[in-house]
């Protein structure tokens, strides 16, 4: 592609609206333009990167035996009512009415549509397994769309759905997708981790997330340095500890005027924060629930939600705190507390002699022994103790006990074993080997195609711009002509461009009548992994200058043997990206 | 592709819902499935055909210098308010509100979004021309979605938009698109015609439609057999005729009890239908308008609408007829008629001694001379006469006077010279060579990608199924193994399949354990232009059987030299489709 004929509206200034680096750079490089909140046009350069990702996804999905289809974006409400999600899904589901007043939504995901499709086609176990996928535009009406392609409202997703006759089948389908995802993210040249994950609102029994590692990631991972354990922080289990066998003196109330926080109370009473028992109050599907944690720990909402099988878990409002405890915020405690349920984290069972709120303004209790003084609810957890906190770097790996690291990640893929959640409610069945009607067993598998492009930029960038892996780069090679007036330079540039394109290597030839400085800066901004600079003086000396965008390493390639020299150098660049 | 691994849910019965042949066959061949009215899932085979069309479109758009982008499907209302179409577009525009109550629509077309994009980028004439296109899902809330992919609500369209600095520029851009469209439909192997067309609701000054010829087409074309004239019936001009110089006896009222229709009146009064003057009453943007035509002619609504610059032209209701004429339907006439305006077709000026309604029940006037007895409105047409009827086979070509043919066509493409309709209202300007602000001049260019697949089936089919041109066929070659138990047959089949796929020729190998009859029938249904049948007996004789799906011609190809034989035969098949 000739740069002079290619529409790349770069910006000199970083738009003020952009908060994260990928958003800034995508705008600056003219790859995307905002239409309205969370909705973007993909410009020629951006679309090229998205298509590179989509094609690798497509190849590996096909290799794994999945078949490509394309489902509608506008979906009828009745299917969502059948599955039960019409009421459950909330405001992210953008609802609309057609000219006849019928209800529809814009598809945020396609479980209902695919289940409806397959139940109309499959009669017998002989037709199974089936795995159908699409690469398609989705819409989620995010409450706070932000970060450009990282969390948009309209975005491109690959979603696949498998249908099997039994557990063995769905396990094989799941594994095939897991393996395909590993190949996809490896081929994309990204540093990534597959982690155990919570199944969330889509439901189902088992799932893994694929995370692109980046310091700017919104997710925190727990990754063992000794074994293969890796999980999302939402999911990573903490180990139960031996129950404390000691007790302490009888509890008594002390004045703690104006001491609201764990740190204030610990300091005032001269105890460690680990001896403070935090009492957090939640509205769980309309019920009042207290959660007890060590003062230095953070509650894990997802674990609480899963423990109680809840739809909604919201921190109590100050008004609710006053109503439930009789005290202002900061003085809640479990002793004598009248709420619907109280649960405690395992670490509470492992300790004694705690400090906690007294359910009275400016007062705490000291010498609290959990097993003696607190009545926990035992309906959802044995003795009322459960894993309710997020894992920390102090914790051992829950699998092998080894030390953990906690890198940040960006979720780009998610594989779910759905089981019969949708097939049961929507009555998607088949006849088994014995002619008996059985419910189909499903899996679903997503990749955020447009988000992958953003994540790759979050992982790979520097002060000058983007650094694309060769497999995502809109152009793998950027050839820069230092002078458009020097016919030798231009002839050489065209020759290299044409030959590389002929080899199937996407190449951008900067043939514009611009100063070298402009070309260097824009080449760095656009992030092609390989730059080849052609200057008049270099040609006189018989050399081209090659620059590796990732390492910054520069070298000279001999003009006399430039084809081989470029290909040899390309092999080295590929190797640095972990690509063959 | 192995048929045994490919998901093609064919149907034995034709679904009752399907009215037209393409809809029936697309359903029967498992290429599409209906989700809800006018909204379809593209199944693996259907998606392949759509992608074949899309890729040819993409190649030719790129060749013409257009650049691919992808614009959002969800569009903010404010842009449509700016262009003035929010109120004007009607119910085809599906409107919706997001979680914050803001107004949006699903994009039925993208003039507003592209104009907004380009006005944000273009400052100078140096940045022009620009031509941007996308291949994307559109939504139009059709009042009566029907005929499968022919008139769906959600469909795939290629839409391109050009921006130029002057008339010369837009003419060049328009011609480049026109030429690209000719290449596209030629490469698709379709019989088509480019015809002059009305610009319709998108607006603008000049346009051509690309029509796939098919007896089932909804459009009628007027095509000259002598010159290159071709136009949509909506648009094709009829020639004015010399004004009649004679007059007739004074008009008088006669009784015509129960004679409502032209034929009844002509028969009753023993005159030719050409001597009856038809008076049609319309509600044009709220005004009462009468149109006078010869009794054997049909009014052309589009011409009337354009003549009056009207937004809405509706035939008067029976109540309006009674109110405006004082008589029941069937007895309206122009003499003394009190309506807001009366216009007559040129042919009325060319005649005299007409019969027309008397504006009284069961009565007509005879001996009516238009120039003497009728007061026409002269505001929109000189003397009140205009071209208001549809052309017929009796008419001469308006360009050369030669004889016309009137084939049926399916609109698959449309090129428009928009001018400044959108750029003016949305203030999309640039600075010209003199630093003066000028309004951008636009063109827009659409192809109904999913509709092309349906149109190709409407044009090419027989009692056994679809007959795809090689460039649209999901698989160009269908290899049929007559016995899966005969290892020689299967080996040969796999060899042919693998080799053809290696040549880039998409091939479906029917390796299923099915009876030959099933395979033959499904091969004809699926419509690959080339079938290669491998039977045990044939192999013993050293031959493969080849069948040309279009001509039905069968021939034997020698096993000994099958590669060359297949390629030679393929050349012949291509030639029959007009392809190189």
JSON list of C-alpha atoms in Angstrom, two decimals, chain B residues 104-267:
[
{"chain": "B", "resi": 104, "resn": "UNK", "atom": "CA", "xyz": [-30.59, 6.54, 18.42]},
{"chain": "B", "resi": 105, "resn": "UNK", "atom": "CA", "xyz": [-31.51, 4.63, 15.29]},
{"chain": "B", "resi": 106, "resn": "UNK", "atom": "CA", "xyz": [-30.26, 1.48, 13.64]},
{"chain": "B", "resi": 107, "resn": "UNK", "atom": "CA", "xyz": [-28.47, 2.53, 10.48]},
{"chain": "B", "resi": 108, "resn": "UNK", "atom": "CA", "xyz": [-30.50, 1.93, 7.32]},
{"chain": "B", "resi": 109, "resn": "UNK", "atom": "CA", "xyz": [-27.80, 3.89, 5.46]},
{"chain": "B", "resi": 110, "resn": "UNK", "atom": "CA", "xyz": [-24.81, 5.95, 6.55]},
{"chain": "B", "resi": 111, "resn": "UNK", "atom": "CA", "xyz": [-24.84, 9.37, 4.83]},
{"chain": "B", "resi": 112, "resn": "UNK", "atom": "CA", "xyz": [-25.09, 11.19, 8.15]},
{"chain": "B", "resi": 113, "resn": "UNK", "atom": "CA", "xyz": [-22.35, 9.23, 9.89]},
{"chain": "B", "resi": 114, "resn": "UNK", "atom": "CA", "xyz": [-19.89, 9.49, 7.01]},
{"chain": "B", "resi": 115, "resn": "UNK", "atom": "CA", "xyz": [-20.56, 13.19, 6.53]},
{"chain": "B", "resi": 116, "resn": "UNK", "atom": "CA", "xyz": [-19.97, 13.74, 10.23]},
{"chain": "B", "resi": 117, "resn": "UNK", "atom": "CA", "xyz": [-16.75, 11.72, 10.03]},
{"chain": "B", "resi": 118, "resn": "UNK", "atom": "CA", "xyz": [-15.37, 13.50, 6.98]},
{"chain": "B", "resi": 119, "resn": "UNK", "atom": "CA", "xyz": [-16.26, 17.02, 8.13]},
{"chain": "B", "resi": 120, "resn": "UNK", "atom": "CA", "xyz": [-14.15, 16.30, 11.21]},
{"chain": "B", "resi": 121, "resn": "UNK", "atom": "CA", "xyz": [-11.13, 15.32, 9.11]},
{"chain": "B", "resi": 122, "resn": "UNK", "atom": "CA", "xyz": [-11.08, 17.29, 5.87]},
{"chain": "B", "resi": 123, "resn": "UNK", "atom": "CA", "xyz": [-9.80, 20.86, 5.96]},
{"chain": "B", "resi": 124, "resn": "UNK", "atom": "CA", "xyz": [-8.32, 21.42, 2.51]},
{"chain": "B", "resi": 125, "resn": "UNK", "atom": "CA", "xyz": [-8.93, 20.58, -1.14]},
{"chain": "B", "resi": 126, "resn": "UNK", "atom": "CA", "xyz": [-5.54, 18.83, -0.98]},
{"chain": "B", "resi": 127, "resn": "UNK", "atom": "CA", "xyz": [-7.17, 16.03, 1.03]},
{"chain": "B", "resi": 128, "resn": "UNK", "atom": "CA", "xyz": [-9.71, 15.36, -1.74]},
{"chain": "B", "resi": 129, "resn": "UNK", "atom": "CA", "xyz": [-11.04, 13.23, -3.32]},
{"chain": "B", "resi": 130, "resn": "UNK", "atom": "CA", "xyz": [-11.91, 10.68, -0.64]},
{"chain": "B", "resi": 131, "resn": "UNK", "atom": "CA", "xyz": [-13.96, 7.54, -1.18]},
{"chain": "B", "resi": 132, "resn": "UNK", "atom": "CA", "xyz": [-14.71, 5.39, 1.85]},
{"chain": "B", "resi": 133, "resn": "UNK", "atom": "CA", "xyz": [-16.76, 2.22, 1.90]},
{"chain": "B", "resi": 134, "resn": "UNK", "atom": "CA", "xyz": [-17.90, -0.52, 4.24]},
{"chain": "B", "resi": 135, "resn": "UNK", "atom": "CA", "xyz": [-19.50, -3.94, 4.02]},
{"chain": "B", "resi": 136, "resn": "UNK", "atom": "CA", "xyz": [-21.83, -4.02, 6.96]},
{"chain": "B", "resi": 137, "resn": "UNK", "atom": "CA", "xyz": [-25.14, -5.02, 8.46]},
{"chain": "B", "resi": 138, "resn": "UNK", "atom": "CA", "xyz": [-28.00, -2.59, 7.92]},
{"chain": "B", "resi": 139, "resn": "UNK", "atom": "CA", "xyz": [-31.51, -2.47, 9.32]},
{"chain": "B", "resi": 140, "resn": "UNK", "atom": "CA", "xyz": [-34.67, -1.18, 7.66]},
{"chain": "B", "resi": 141, "resn": "UNK", "atom": "CA", "xyz": [-37.96, -1.79, 9.38]},
{"chain": "B", "resi": 142, "resn": "UNK", "atom": "CA", "xyz": [-39.81, -2.72, 6.18]},
{"chain": "B", "resi": 143, "resn": "UNK", "atom": "CA", "xyz": [-43.59, -2.56, 6.41]},
{"chain": "B", "resi": 144, "resn": "UNK", "atom": "CA", "xyz": [-43.84, -5.93, 4.68]},
{"chain": "B", "resi": 145, "resn": "UNK", "atom": "CA", "xyz": [-40.58, -7.88, 4.91]},
{"chain": "B", "resi": 146, "resn": "UNK", "atom": "CA", "xyz": [-40.76, -10.77, 2.48]},
{"chain": "B", "resi": 147, "resn": "UNK", "atom": "CA", "xyz": [-39.06, -13.04, 0.00]},
{"chain": "B", "resi": 148, "resn": "UNK", "atom": "CA", "xyz": [-36.23, -14.12, 2.29]},
{"chain": "B", "resi": 149, "resn": "UNK", "atom": "CA", "xyz": [-33.02, -12.30, 1.45]},
{"chain": "B", "resi": 150, "resn": "UNK", "atom": "CA", "xyz": [-34.76, -10.28, -1.28]},
{"chain": "B", "resi": 151, "resn": "UNK", "atom": "CA", "xyz": [-36.42, -7.85, 1.12]},
{"chain": "B", "resi": 152, "resn": "UNK", "atom": "CA", "xyz": [-35.30, -8.50, 4.66]},
{"chain": "B", "resi": 153, "resn": "UNK", "atom": "CA", "xyz": [-35.15, -6.08, 7.55]},
{"chain": "B", "resi": 154, "resn": "UNK", "atom": "CA", "xyz": [-31.57, -6.89, 8.58]},
{"chain": "B", "resi": 155, "resn": "UNK", "atom": "CA", "xyz": [-29.28, -7.33, 5.59]},
{"chain": "B", "resi": 156, "resn": "UNK", "atom": "CA", "xyz": [-25.69, -6.93, 4.42]},
{"chain": "B", "resi": 157, "resn": "UNK", "atom": "CA", "xyz": [-24.83, -3.99, 2.25]},
{"chain": "B", "resi": 158, "resn": "UNK", "atom": "CA", "xyz": [-21.75, -2.45, 0.72]},
{"chain": "B", "resi": 159, "resn": "UNK", "atom": "CA", "xyz": [-22.06, 1.30, 0.90]},
{"chain": "B", "resi": 160, "resn": "UNK", "atom": "CA", "xyz": [-19.48, 3.76, -0.39]},
{"chain": "B", "resi": 161, "resn": "UNK", "atom": "CA", "xyz": [-19.37, 7.55, -0.12]},
{"chain": "B", "resi": 162, "resn": "UNK", "atom": "CA", "xyz": [-17.23, 9.89, -2.19]},
{"chain": "B", "resi": 163, "resn": "UNK", "atom": "CA", "xyz": [-16.27, 13.47, -1.38]},
{"chain": "B", "resi": 164, "resn": "UNK", "atom": "CA", "xyz": [-15.03, 15.83, -4.05]},
{"chain": "B", "resi": 165, "resn": "UNK", "atom": "CA", "xyz": [-14.16, 19.47, -4.42]},
{"chain": "B", "resi": 166, "resn": "UNK", "atom": "CA", "xyz": [-16.05, 20.16, -7.64]},
{"chain": "B", "resi": 167, "resn": "UNK", "atom": "CA", "xyz": [-18.35, 18.80, -10.34]},
{"chain": "B", "resi": 168, "resn": "UNK", "atom": "CA", "xyz": [-15.52, 17.42, -12.39]},
{"chain": "B", "resi": 169, "resn": "UNK", "atom": "CA", "xyz": [-14.32, 15.53, -9.34]},
{"chain": "B", "resi": 170, "resn": "UNK", "atom": "CA", "xyz": [-17.69, 14.03, -8.44]},
{"chain": "B", "resi": 171, "resn": "UNK", "atom": "CA", "xyz": [-18.25, 13.02, -12.06]},
{"chain": "B", "resi": 172, "resn": "UNK", "atom": "CA", "xyz": [-14.93, 11.15, -12.05]},
{"chain": "B", "resi": 173, "resn": "UNK", "atom": "CA", "xyz": [-15.75, 9.51, -8.72]},
{"chain": "B", "resi": 174, "resn": "UNK", "atom": "CA", "xyz": [-19.20, 8.52, -9.99]},
{"chain": "B", "resi": 175, "resn": "UNK", "atom": "CA", "xyz": [-17.78, 7.08, -13.19]},
{"chain": "B", "resi": 176, "resn": "UNK", "atom": "CA", "xyz": [-15.13, 5.12, -11.27]},
{"chain": "B", "resi": 177, "resn": "UNK", "atom": "CA", "xyz": [-17.88, 3.54, -9.17]},
{"chain": "B", "resi": 178, "resn": "UNK", "atom": "CA", "xyz": [-20.07, 2.90, -12.20]},
{"chain": "B", "resi": 179, "resn": "UNK", "atom": "CA", "xyz": [-17.15, 1.14, -13.87]},
{"chain": "B", "resi": 180, "resn": "UNK", "atom": "CA", "xyz": [-16.36, -0.83, -10.71]},
{"chain": "B", "resi": 181, "resn": "UNK", "atom": "CA", "xyz": [-20.00, -1.98, -10.54]},
{"chain": "B", "resi": 182, "resn": "UNK", "atom": "CA", "xyz": [-19.86, -3.16, -14.15]},
{"chain": "B", "resi": 183, "resn": "UNK", "atom": "CA", "xyz": [-16.73, -5.17, -13.29]},
{"chain": "B", "resi": 184, "resn": "UNK", "atom": "CA", "xyz": [-18.32, -6.54, -10.12]},
{"chain": "B", "resi": 185, "resn": "UNK", "atom": "CA", "xyz": [-21.52, -7.84, -11.71]},
{"chain": "B", "resi": 186, "resn": "UNK", "atom": "CA", "xyz": [-19.61, -9.16, -14.71]},
{"chain": "B", "resi": 187, "resn": "UNK", "atom": "CA", "xyz": [-17.23, -11.05, -12.43]},
{"chain": "B", "resi": 188, "resn": "UNK", "atom": "CA", "xyz": [-20.18, -12.38, -10.45]},
{"chain": "B", "resi": 189, "resn": "UNK", "atom": "CA", "xyz": [-21.37, -14.07, -13.66]},
{"chain": "B", "resi": 190, "resn": "UNK", "atom": "CA", "xyz": [-24.77, -12.37, -13.59]},
{"chain": "B", "resi": 191, "resn": "UNK", "atom": "CA", "xyz": [-26.85, -11.07, -16.48]},
{"chain": "B", "resi": 192, "resn": "UNK", "atom": "CA", "xyz": [-27.45, -7.45, -15.51]},
{"chain": "B", "resi": 193, "resn": "UNK", "atom": "CA", "xyz": [-28.29, -3.99, -16.80]},
{"chain": "B", "resi": 194, "resn": "UNK", "atom": "CA", "xyz": [-27.33, -0.55, -15.55]},
{"chain": "B", "resi": 195, "resn": "UNK", "atom": "CA", "xyz": [-30.37, 1.71, -15.91]},
{"chain": "B", "resi": 196, "resn": "UNK", "atom": "CA", "xyz": [-31.10, 5.38, -15.28]},
{"chain": "B", "resi": 197, "resn": "UNK", "atom": "CA", "xyz": [-33.05, 5.62, -12.09]},
{"chain": "B", "resi": 198, "resn": "UNK", "atom": "CA", "xyz": [-35.02, 7.91, -9.89]},
{"chain": "B", "resi": 199, "resn": "UNK", "atom": "CA", "xyz": [-33.04, 9.21, -6.94]},
{"chain": "B", "resi": 200, "resn": "UNK", "atom": "CA", "xyz": [-35.74, 8.48, -4.37]},
{"chain": "B", "resi": 201, "resn": "UNK", "atom": "CA", "xyz": [-35.58, 9.30, -0.67]},
{"chain": "B", "resi": 202, "resn": "UNK", "atom": "CA", "xyz": [-31.79, 9.39, -0.41]},
{"chain": "B", "resi": 203, "resn": "UNK", "atom": "CA", "xyz": [-31.98, 12.39, -2.67]},
{"chain": "B", "resi": 204, "resn": "UNK", "atom": "CA", "xyz": [-29.50, 13.83, -5.08]},
{"chain": "B", "resi": 205, "resn": "UNK", "atom": "CA", "xyz": [-29.43, 14.71, -8.70]},
{"chain": "B", "resi": 206, "resn": "UNK", "atom": "CA", "xyz": [-28.49, 11.70, -10.76]},
{"chain": "B", "resi": 207, "resn": "UNK", "atom": "CA", "xyz": [-28.39, 7.96, -10.37]},
{"chain": "B", "resi": 208, "resn": "UNK", "atom": "CA", "xyz": [-28.16, 4.56, -11.99]},
{"chain": "B", "resi": 209, "resn": "UNK", "atom": "CA", "xyz": [-29.48, 1.26, -10.73]},
{"chain": "B", "resi": 210, "resn": "UNK", "atom": "CA", "xyz": [-27.79, -2.05, -11.44]},
{"chain": "B", "resi": 211, "resn": "UNK", "atom": "CA", "xyz": [-30.42, -4.66, -12.15]},
{"chain": "B", "resi": 212, "resn": "UNK", "atom": "CA", "xyz": [-30.02, -8.43, -12.23]},
{"chain": "B", "resi": 213, "resn": "UNK", "atom": "CA", "xyz": [-32.39, -9.60, -14.95]},
{"chain": "B", "resi": 214, "resn": "UNK", "atom": "CA", "xyz": [-34.92, -12.18, -13.75]},
{"chain": "B", "resi": 215, "resn": "UNK", "atom": "CA", "xyz": [-38.54, -12.87, -14.65]},
{"chain": "B", "resi": 216, "resn": "UNK", "atom": "CA", "xyz": [-39.40, -12.67, -10.96]},
{"chain": "B", "resi": 217, "resn": "UNK", "atom": "CA", "xyz": [-37.94, -9.17, -10.57]},
{"chain": "B", "resi": 218, "resn": "UNK", "atom": "CA", "xyz": [-40.08, -6.52, -8.86]},
{"chain": "B", "resi": 219, "resn": "UNK", "atom": "CA", "xyz": [-38.78, -3.77, -11.15]},
{"chain": "B", "resi": 220, "resn": "UNK", "atom": "CA", "xyz": [-39.63, -3.28, -14.81]},
{"chain": "B", "resi": 221, "resn": "UNK", "atom": "CA", "xyz": [-36.98, -1.85, -17.12]},
{"chain": "B", "resi": 222, "resn": "UNK", "atom": "CA", "xyz": [-37.26, -0.05, -20.42]},
{"chain": "B", "resi": 223, "resn": "UNK", "atom": "CA", "xyz": [-34.35, -1.11, -22.59]},
{"chain": "B", "resi": 224, "resn": "UNK", "atom": "CA", "xyz": [-33.83, 0.02, -26.16]},
{"chain": "B", "resi": 225, "resn": "UNK", "atom": "CA", "xyz": [-33.01, -2.60, -28.78]},
{"chain": "B", "resi": 226, "resn": "UNK", "atom": "CA", "xyz": [-31.27, -0.05, -31.00]},
{"chain": "B", "resi": 227, "resn": "UNK", "atom": "CA", "xyz": [-29.27, 2.23, -28.73]},
{"chain": "B", "resi": 228, "resn": "UNK", "atom": "CA", "xyz": [-27.79, 2.04, -25.22]},
{"chain": "B", "resi": 229, "resn": "UNK", "atom": "CA", "xyz": [-30.85, 3.57, -23.54]},
{"chain": "B", "resi": 230, "resn": "UNK", "atom": "CA", "xyz": [-31.95, 1.71, -20.41]},
{"chain": "B", "resi": 231, "resn": "UNK", "atom": "CA", "xyz": [-34.03, 3.07, -17.56]},
{"chain": "B", "resi": 232, "resn": "UNK", "atom": "CA", "xyz": [-36.17, 1.97, -14.69]},
{"chain": "B", "resi": 233, "resn": "UNK", "atom": "CA", "xyz": [-39.89, 2.16, -15.54]},
{"chain": "B", "resi": 234, "resn": "UNK", "atom": "CA", "xyz": [-40.19, 4.71, -12.71]},
{"chain": "B", "resi": 235, "resn": "UNK", "atom": "CA", "xyz": [-37.84, 6.96, -14.59]},
{"chain": "B", "resi": 236, "resn": "UNK", "atom": "CA", "xyz": [-38.16, 6.17, -18.35]},
{"chain": "B", "resi": 237, "resn": "UNK", "atom": "CA", "xyz": [-39.44, 9.30, -20.11]},
{"chain": "B", "resi": 238, "resn": "UNK", "atom": "CA", "xyz": [-42.24, 9.24, -22.68]},
{"chain": "B", "resi": 239, "resn": "UNK", "atom": "CA", "xyz": [-41.96, 11.67, -25.55]},
{"chain": "B", "resi": 240, "resn": "UNK", "atom": "CA", "xyz": [-44.32, 14.67, -25.74]},
{"chain": "B", "resi": 241, "resn": "UNK", "atom": "CA", "xyz": [-46.53, 14.48, -28.83]},
{"chain": "B", "resi": 242, "resn": "UNK", "atom": "CA", "xyz": [-47.67, 17.26, -31.15]},
{"chain": "B", "resi": 243, "resn": "UNK", "atom": "CA", "xyz": [-50.63, 19.07, -29.65]},
{"chain": "B", "resi": 244, "resn": "UNK", "atom": "CA", "xyz": [-53.93, 18.24, -31.31]},
{"chain": "B", "resi": 245, "resn": "UNK", "atom": "CA", "xyz": [-55.11, 21.05, -33.56]},
{"chain": "B", "resi": 246, "resn": "UNK", "atom": "CA", "xyz": [-58.70, 19.89, -33.92]},
{"chain": "B", "resi": 247, "resn": "UNK", "atom": "CA", "xyz": [-61.58, 20.29, -31.57]},
{"chain": "B", "resi": 248, "resn": "UNK", "atom": "CA", "xyz": [-64.97, 18.54, -31.30]},
{"chain": "B", "resi": 249, "resn": "UNK", "atom": "CA", "xyz": [-68.67, 19.15, -30.69]},
{"chain": "B", "resi": 250, "resn": "UNK", "atom": "CA", "xyz": [-69.70, 20.71, -27.36]},
{"chain": "B", "resi": 251, "resn": "UNK", "atom": "CA", "xyz": [-69.57, 18.30, -24.46]},
{"chain": "B", "resi": 252, "resn": "UNK", "atom": "CA", "xyz": [-72.76, 16.79, -23.10]},
{"chain": "B", "resi": 253, "resn": "UNK", "atom": "CA", "xyz": [-73.66, 14.56, -20.16]},
{"chain": "B", "resi": 254, "resn": "UNK", "atom": "CA", "xyz": [-74.84, 10.99, -20.80]},
{"chain": "B", "resi": 255, "resn": "UNK", "atom": "CA", "xyz": [-76.13, 8.36, -18.40]},
{"chain": "B", "resi": 256, "resn": "UNK", "atom": "CA", "xyz": [-73.70, 5.48, -17.69]},
{"chain": "B", "resi": 257, "resn": "UNK", "atom": "CA", "xyz": [-75.52, 3.55, -14.96]},
{"chain": "B", "resi": 258, "resn": "UNK", "atom": "CA", "xyz": [-73.15, 1.32, -12.97]},
{"chain": "B", "resi": 259, "resn": "UNK", "atom": "CA", "xyz": [-70.25, 1.85, -15.39]},
{"chain": "B", "resi": 260, "resn": "UNK", "atom": "CA", "xyz": [-67.24, 2.50, -13.13]},
{"chain": "B", "resi": 261, "resn": "UNK", "atom": "CA", "xyz": [-64.26, 1.26, -15.08]},
{"chain": "B", "resi": 262, "resn": "UNK", "atom": "CA", "xyz": [-62.65, 2.52, -18.27]},
{"chain": "B", "resi": 263, "resn": "UNK", "atom": "CA", "xyz": [-63.47, -0.75, -20.01]},
{"chain": "B", "resi": 264, "resn": "UNK", "atom": "CA", "xyz": [-67.12, -0.65, -18.92]},
{"chain": "B", "resi": 265, "resn": "UNK", "atom": "CA", "xyz": [-67.58, 2.94, -20.04]},
{"chain": "B", "resi": 266, "resn": "UNK", "atom": "CA", "xyz": [-65.78, 2.42, -23.37]},
{"chain": "B", "resi": 267, "resn": "UNK", "atom": "CA", "xyz": [-67.85, -0.68, -24.10]}
]
